mmCIF file of C-alpha atoms and ligand atoms in Angstrom:
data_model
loop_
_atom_site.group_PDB
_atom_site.id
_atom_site.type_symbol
_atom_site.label_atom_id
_atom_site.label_comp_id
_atom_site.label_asym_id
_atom_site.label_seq_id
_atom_site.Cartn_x
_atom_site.Cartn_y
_atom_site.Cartn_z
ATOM 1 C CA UNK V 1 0.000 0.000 0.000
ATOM 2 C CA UNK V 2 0.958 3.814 -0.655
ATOM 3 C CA UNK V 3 1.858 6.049 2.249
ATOM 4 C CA UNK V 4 -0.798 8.141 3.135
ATOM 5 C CA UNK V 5 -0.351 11.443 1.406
ATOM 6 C CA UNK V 6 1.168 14.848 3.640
ATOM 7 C CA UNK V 7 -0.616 18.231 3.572
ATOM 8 C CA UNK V 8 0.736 21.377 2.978
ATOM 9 C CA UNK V 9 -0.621 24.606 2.776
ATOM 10 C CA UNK V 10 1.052 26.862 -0.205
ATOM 11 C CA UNK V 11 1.660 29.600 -2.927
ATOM 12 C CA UNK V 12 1.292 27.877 -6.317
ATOM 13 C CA UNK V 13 3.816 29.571 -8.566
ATOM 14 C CA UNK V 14 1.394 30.909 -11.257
ATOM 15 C CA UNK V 15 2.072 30.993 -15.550
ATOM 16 C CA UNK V 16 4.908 32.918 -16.235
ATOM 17 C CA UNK V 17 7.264 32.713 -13.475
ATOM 18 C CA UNK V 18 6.356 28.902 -13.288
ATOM 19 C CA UNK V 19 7.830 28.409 -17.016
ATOM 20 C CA UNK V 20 10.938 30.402 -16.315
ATOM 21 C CA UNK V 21 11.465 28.102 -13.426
ATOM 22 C CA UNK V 22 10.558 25.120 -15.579
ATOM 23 C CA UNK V 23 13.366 26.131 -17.398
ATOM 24 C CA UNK V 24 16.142 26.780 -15.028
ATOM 25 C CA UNK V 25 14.815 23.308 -13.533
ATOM 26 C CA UNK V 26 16.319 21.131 -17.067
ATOM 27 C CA UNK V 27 19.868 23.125 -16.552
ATOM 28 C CA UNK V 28 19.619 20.917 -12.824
ATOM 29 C CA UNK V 29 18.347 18.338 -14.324
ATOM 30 C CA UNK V 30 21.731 18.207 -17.105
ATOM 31 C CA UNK V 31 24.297 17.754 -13.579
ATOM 32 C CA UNK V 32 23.585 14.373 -13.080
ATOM 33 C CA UNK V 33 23.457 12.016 -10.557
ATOM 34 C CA UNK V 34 22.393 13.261 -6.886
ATOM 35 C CA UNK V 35 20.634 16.450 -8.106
ATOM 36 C CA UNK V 36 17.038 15.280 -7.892
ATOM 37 C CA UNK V 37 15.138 18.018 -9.728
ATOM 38 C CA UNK V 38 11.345 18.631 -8.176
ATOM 39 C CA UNK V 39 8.415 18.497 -10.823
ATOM 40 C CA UNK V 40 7.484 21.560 -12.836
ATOM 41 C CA UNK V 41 3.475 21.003 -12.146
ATOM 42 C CA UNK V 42 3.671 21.318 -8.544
ATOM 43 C CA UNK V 43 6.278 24.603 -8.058
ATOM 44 C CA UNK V 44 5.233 26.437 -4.846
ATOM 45 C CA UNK V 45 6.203 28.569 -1.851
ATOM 46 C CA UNK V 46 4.808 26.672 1.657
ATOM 47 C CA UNK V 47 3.696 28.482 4.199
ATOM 48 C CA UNK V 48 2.888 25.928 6.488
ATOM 49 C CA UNK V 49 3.399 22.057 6.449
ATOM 50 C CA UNK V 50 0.665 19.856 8.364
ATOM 51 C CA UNK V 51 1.861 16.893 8.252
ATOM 52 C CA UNK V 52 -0.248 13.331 7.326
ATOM 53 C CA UNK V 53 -3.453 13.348 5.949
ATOM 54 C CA UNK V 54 -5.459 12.069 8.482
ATOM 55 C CA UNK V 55 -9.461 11.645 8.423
ATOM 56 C CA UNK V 56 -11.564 15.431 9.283
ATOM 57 C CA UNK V 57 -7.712 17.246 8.883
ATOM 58 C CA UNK V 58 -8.875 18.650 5.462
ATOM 59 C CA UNK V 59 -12.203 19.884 6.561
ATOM 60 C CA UNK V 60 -10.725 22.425 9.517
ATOM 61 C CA UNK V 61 -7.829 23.160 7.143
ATOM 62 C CA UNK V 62 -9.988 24.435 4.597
ATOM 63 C CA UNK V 63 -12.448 26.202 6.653
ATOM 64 C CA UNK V 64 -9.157 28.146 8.392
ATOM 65 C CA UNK V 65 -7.615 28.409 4.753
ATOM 66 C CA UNK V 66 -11.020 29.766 3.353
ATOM 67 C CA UNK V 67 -11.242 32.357 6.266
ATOM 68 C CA UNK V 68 -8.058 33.969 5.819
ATOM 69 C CA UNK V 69 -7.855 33.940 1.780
ATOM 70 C CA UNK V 70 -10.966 35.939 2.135
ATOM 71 C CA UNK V 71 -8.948 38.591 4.780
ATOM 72 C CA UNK V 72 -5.741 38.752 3.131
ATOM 73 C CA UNK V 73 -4.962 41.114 -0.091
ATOM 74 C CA UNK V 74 -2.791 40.077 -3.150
ATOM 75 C CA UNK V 75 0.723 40.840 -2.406
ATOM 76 C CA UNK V 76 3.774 40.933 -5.277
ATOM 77 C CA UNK V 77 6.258 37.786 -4.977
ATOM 78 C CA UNK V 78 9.699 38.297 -6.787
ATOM 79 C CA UNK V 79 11.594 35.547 -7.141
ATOM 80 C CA UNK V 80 15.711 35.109 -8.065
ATOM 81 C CA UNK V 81 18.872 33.628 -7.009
ATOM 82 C CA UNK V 82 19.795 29.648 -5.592
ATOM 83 C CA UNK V 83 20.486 28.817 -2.613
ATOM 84 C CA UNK V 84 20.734 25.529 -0.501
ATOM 85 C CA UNK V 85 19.519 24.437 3.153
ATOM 86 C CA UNK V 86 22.435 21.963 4.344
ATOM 87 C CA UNK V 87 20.628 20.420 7.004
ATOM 88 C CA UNK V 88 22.033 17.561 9.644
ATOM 89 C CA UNK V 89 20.933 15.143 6.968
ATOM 90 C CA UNK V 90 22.073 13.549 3.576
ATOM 91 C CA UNK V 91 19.531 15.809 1.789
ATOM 92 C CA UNK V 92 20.172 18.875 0.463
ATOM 93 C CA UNK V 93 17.900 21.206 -0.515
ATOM 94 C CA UNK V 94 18.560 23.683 -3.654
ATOM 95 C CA UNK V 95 16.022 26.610 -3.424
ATOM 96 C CA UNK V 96 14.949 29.554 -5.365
ATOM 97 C CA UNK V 97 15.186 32.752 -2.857
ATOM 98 C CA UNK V 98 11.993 35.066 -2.265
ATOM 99 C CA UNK V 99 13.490 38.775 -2.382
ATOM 100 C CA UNK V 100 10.211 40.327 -2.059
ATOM 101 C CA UNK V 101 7.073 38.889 -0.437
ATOM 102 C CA UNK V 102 8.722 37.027 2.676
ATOM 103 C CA UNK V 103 6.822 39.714 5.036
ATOM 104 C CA UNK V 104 3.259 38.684 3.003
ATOM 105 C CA UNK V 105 4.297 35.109 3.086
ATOM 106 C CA UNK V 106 4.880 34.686 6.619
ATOM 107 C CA UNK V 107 1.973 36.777 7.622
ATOM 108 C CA UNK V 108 -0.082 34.633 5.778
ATOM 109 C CA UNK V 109 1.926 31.429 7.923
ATOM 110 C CA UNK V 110 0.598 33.783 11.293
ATOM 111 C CA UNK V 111 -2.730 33.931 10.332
ATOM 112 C CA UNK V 112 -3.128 30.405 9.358
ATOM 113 C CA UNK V 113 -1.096 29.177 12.741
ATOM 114 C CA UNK V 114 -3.640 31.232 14.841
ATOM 115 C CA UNK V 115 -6.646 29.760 13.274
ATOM 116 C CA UNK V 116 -5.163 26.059 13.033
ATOM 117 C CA UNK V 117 -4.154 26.728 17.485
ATOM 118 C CA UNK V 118 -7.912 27.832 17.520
ATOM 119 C CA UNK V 119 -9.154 23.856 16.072
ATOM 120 C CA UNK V 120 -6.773 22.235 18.207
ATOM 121 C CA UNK V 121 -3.279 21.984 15.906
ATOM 122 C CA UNK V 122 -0.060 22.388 17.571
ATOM 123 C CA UNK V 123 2.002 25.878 16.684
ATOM 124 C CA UNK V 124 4.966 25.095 14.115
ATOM 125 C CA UNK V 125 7.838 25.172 15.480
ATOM 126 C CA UNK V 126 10.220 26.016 12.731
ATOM 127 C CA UNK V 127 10.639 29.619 11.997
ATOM 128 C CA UNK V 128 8.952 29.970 8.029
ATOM 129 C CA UNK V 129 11.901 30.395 5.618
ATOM 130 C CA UNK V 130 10.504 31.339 2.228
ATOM 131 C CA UNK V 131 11.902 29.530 -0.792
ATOM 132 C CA UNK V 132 10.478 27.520 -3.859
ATOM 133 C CA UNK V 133 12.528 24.850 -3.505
ATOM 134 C CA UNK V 134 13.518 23.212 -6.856
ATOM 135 C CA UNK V 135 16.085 20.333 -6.482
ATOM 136 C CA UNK V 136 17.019 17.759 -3.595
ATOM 137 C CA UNK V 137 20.717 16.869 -3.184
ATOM 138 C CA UNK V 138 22.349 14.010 -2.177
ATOM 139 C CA UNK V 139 25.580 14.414 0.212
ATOM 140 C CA UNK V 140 27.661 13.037 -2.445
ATOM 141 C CA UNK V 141 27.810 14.589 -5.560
ATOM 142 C CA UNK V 142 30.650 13.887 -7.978
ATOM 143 C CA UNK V 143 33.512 16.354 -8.682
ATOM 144 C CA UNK V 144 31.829 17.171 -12.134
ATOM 145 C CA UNK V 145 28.478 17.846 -10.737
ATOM 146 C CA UNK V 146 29.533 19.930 -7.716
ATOM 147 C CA UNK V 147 31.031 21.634 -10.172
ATOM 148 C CA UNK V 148 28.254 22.281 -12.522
ATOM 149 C CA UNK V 149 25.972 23.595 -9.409
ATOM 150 C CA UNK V 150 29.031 25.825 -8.400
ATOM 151 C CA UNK V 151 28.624 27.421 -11.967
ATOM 152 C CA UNK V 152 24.609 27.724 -11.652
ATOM 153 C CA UNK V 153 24.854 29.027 -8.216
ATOM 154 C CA UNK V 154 26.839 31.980 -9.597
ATOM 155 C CA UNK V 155 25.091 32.399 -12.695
ATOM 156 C CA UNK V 156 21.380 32.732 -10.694
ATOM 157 C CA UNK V 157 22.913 35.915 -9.131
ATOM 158 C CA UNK V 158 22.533 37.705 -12.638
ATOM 159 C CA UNK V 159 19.368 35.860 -14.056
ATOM 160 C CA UNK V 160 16.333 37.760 -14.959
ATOM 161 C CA UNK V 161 14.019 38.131 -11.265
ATOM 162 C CA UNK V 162 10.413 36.178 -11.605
ATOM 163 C CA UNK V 163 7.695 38.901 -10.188
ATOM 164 C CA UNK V 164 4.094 37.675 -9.588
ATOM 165 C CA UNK V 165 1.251 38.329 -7.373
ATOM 166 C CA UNK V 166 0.041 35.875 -4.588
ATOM 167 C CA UNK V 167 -3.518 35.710 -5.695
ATOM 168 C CA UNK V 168 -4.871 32.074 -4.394
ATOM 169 C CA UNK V 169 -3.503 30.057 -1.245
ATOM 170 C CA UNK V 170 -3.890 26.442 -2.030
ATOM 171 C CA UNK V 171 -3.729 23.204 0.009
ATOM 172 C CA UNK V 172 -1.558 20.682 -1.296
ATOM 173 C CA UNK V 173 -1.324 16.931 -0.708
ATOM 174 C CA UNK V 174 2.490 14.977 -1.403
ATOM 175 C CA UNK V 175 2.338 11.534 -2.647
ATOM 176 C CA UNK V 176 5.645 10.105 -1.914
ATOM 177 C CA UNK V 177 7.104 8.396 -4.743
ATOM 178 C CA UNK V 178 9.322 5.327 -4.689
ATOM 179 C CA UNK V 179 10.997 6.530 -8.054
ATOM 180 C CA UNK V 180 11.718 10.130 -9.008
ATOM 181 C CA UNK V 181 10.704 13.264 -6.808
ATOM 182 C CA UNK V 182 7.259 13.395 -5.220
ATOM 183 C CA UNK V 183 4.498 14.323 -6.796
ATOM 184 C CA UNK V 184 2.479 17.289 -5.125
ATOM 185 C CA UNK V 185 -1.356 17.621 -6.499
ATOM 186 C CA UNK V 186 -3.436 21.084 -5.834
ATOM 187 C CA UNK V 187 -6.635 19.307 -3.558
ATOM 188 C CA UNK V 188 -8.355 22.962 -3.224
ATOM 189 C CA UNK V 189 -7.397 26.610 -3.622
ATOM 190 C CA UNK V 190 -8.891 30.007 -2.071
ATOM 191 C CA UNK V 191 -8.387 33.090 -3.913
ATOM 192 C CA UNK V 192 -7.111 35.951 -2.048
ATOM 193 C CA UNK V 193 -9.402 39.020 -0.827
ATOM 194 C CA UNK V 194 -10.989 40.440 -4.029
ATOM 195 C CA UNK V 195 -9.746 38.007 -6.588
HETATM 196 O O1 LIG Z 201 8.070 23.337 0.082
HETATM 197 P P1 LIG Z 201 9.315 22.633 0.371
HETATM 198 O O2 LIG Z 201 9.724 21.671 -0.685
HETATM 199 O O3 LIG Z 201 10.427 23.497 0.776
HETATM 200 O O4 LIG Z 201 10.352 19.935 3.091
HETATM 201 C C1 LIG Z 201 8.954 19.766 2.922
HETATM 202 C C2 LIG Z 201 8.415 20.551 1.744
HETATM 203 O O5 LIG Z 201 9.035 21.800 1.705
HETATM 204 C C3 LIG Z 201 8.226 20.408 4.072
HETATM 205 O O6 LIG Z 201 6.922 20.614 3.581
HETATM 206 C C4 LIG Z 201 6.962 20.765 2.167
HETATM 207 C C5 LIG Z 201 6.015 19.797 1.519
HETATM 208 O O7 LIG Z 201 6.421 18.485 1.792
HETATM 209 N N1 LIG Z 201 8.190 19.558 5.260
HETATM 210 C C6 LIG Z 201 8.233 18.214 5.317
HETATM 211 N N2 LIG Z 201 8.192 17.800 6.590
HETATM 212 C C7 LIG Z 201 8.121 18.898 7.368
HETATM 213 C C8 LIG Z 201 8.033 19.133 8.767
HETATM 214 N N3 LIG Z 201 8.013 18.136 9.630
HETATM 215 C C9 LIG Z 201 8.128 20.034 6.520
HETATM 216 N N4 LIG Z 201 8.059 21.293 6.973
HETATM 217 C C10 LIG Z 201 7.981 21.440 8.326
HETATM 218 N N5 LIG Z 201 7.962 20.404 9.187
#
């Protein structure tokens, strides 16, 4: 049997800027092994994980979701250079940076934290750190490879900014896959205060 899915609540990277990322995501794609590009379809900023699907969570999500869509305005995202979280682990994660937007994003994270405390879910814990993240890295990359990210990791300091407005908040579900990246599917979306 499948793991259950996870939920997430998210920032769907919209048209344009999602098919400049598309592209920047085949140049990761060209380094080879241990650079584990994410999906194109399912490019998005989270704003607050919530962990397994379990049965009623998706009911009190979207009623908390719905509520704050409706009381937050559109807010301009820009979107440019890479960047990596090393963690303690294996894992790396290669991220797209949010230079404007963080302050909308992780107001939107408050709002939804104080209506998920009000149904009974525990606060997060980890401080919101705004990214689109677009490749996972093994520990152990070859020389070549490591190389090849050096070279994009430089050249995303020059590349062409990605601006869009936040117009819909979305709850996501992430079906872990056995081979390839995971597959994250768009279960219901909100659009923002007078959308
Ligand atoms: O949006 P990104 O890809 O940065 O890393 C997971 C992924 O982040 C994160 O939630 C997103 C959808 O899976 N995530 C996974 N487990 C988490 C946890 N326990 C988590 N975020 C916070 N706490």
């Amino acid at each position: 049997m499948s793991p259950p899915a996870s939920l997430f609540l998210a920032i769907e990277i919209p048209g344009p800027a999602r098919l400049a990322l598309a592209g920047r995501l085949q140049a990761l794609s060209e380094l080879g092994e241990g650079v584990r590009p994410v999906r194109q379809d399912g490019l998005h900023l989270t704003v607050r994980f919530l962990g397994r699907d379990e049965p009623g969570s998706d009911s009190s999500v979207s009623e908390v979701a719905a509520q704050v869509a409706l009381e937050t305005p559109p807010f301009p995202v820009r979107l440019g250079g890479l960047g990596l979280f090393k963690g303690g682990g294996r894992m790396q994660v290669l991220w797209v940076g949010v230079e404007e937007g963080a302050p909308g994003l992780r107001a939107l994270a408050r709002a939804l934290s104080n209506g998920l405390a009000a149904r009974g879910w525990e606060a997060e814990q980890r401080p919101l750190r705004p990214h689109c993240t677009v490749a996972r890295l093994s520990g152990d990359l070859s020389d070549g490879a490591r190389a090849g990210l050096e070279r994009l990791l430089d050249q995303a300091r020059t590349e062409p900014r990605l601006d869009f407005l936040v117009e819909r908040l979305a709850l996501f579900e992430s079906l872990t896959a056995t081979l390839g990246p995971n597959r994250y599917r768009v279960r219901s979306n909100w659009a923002l205060a007078g959308v």
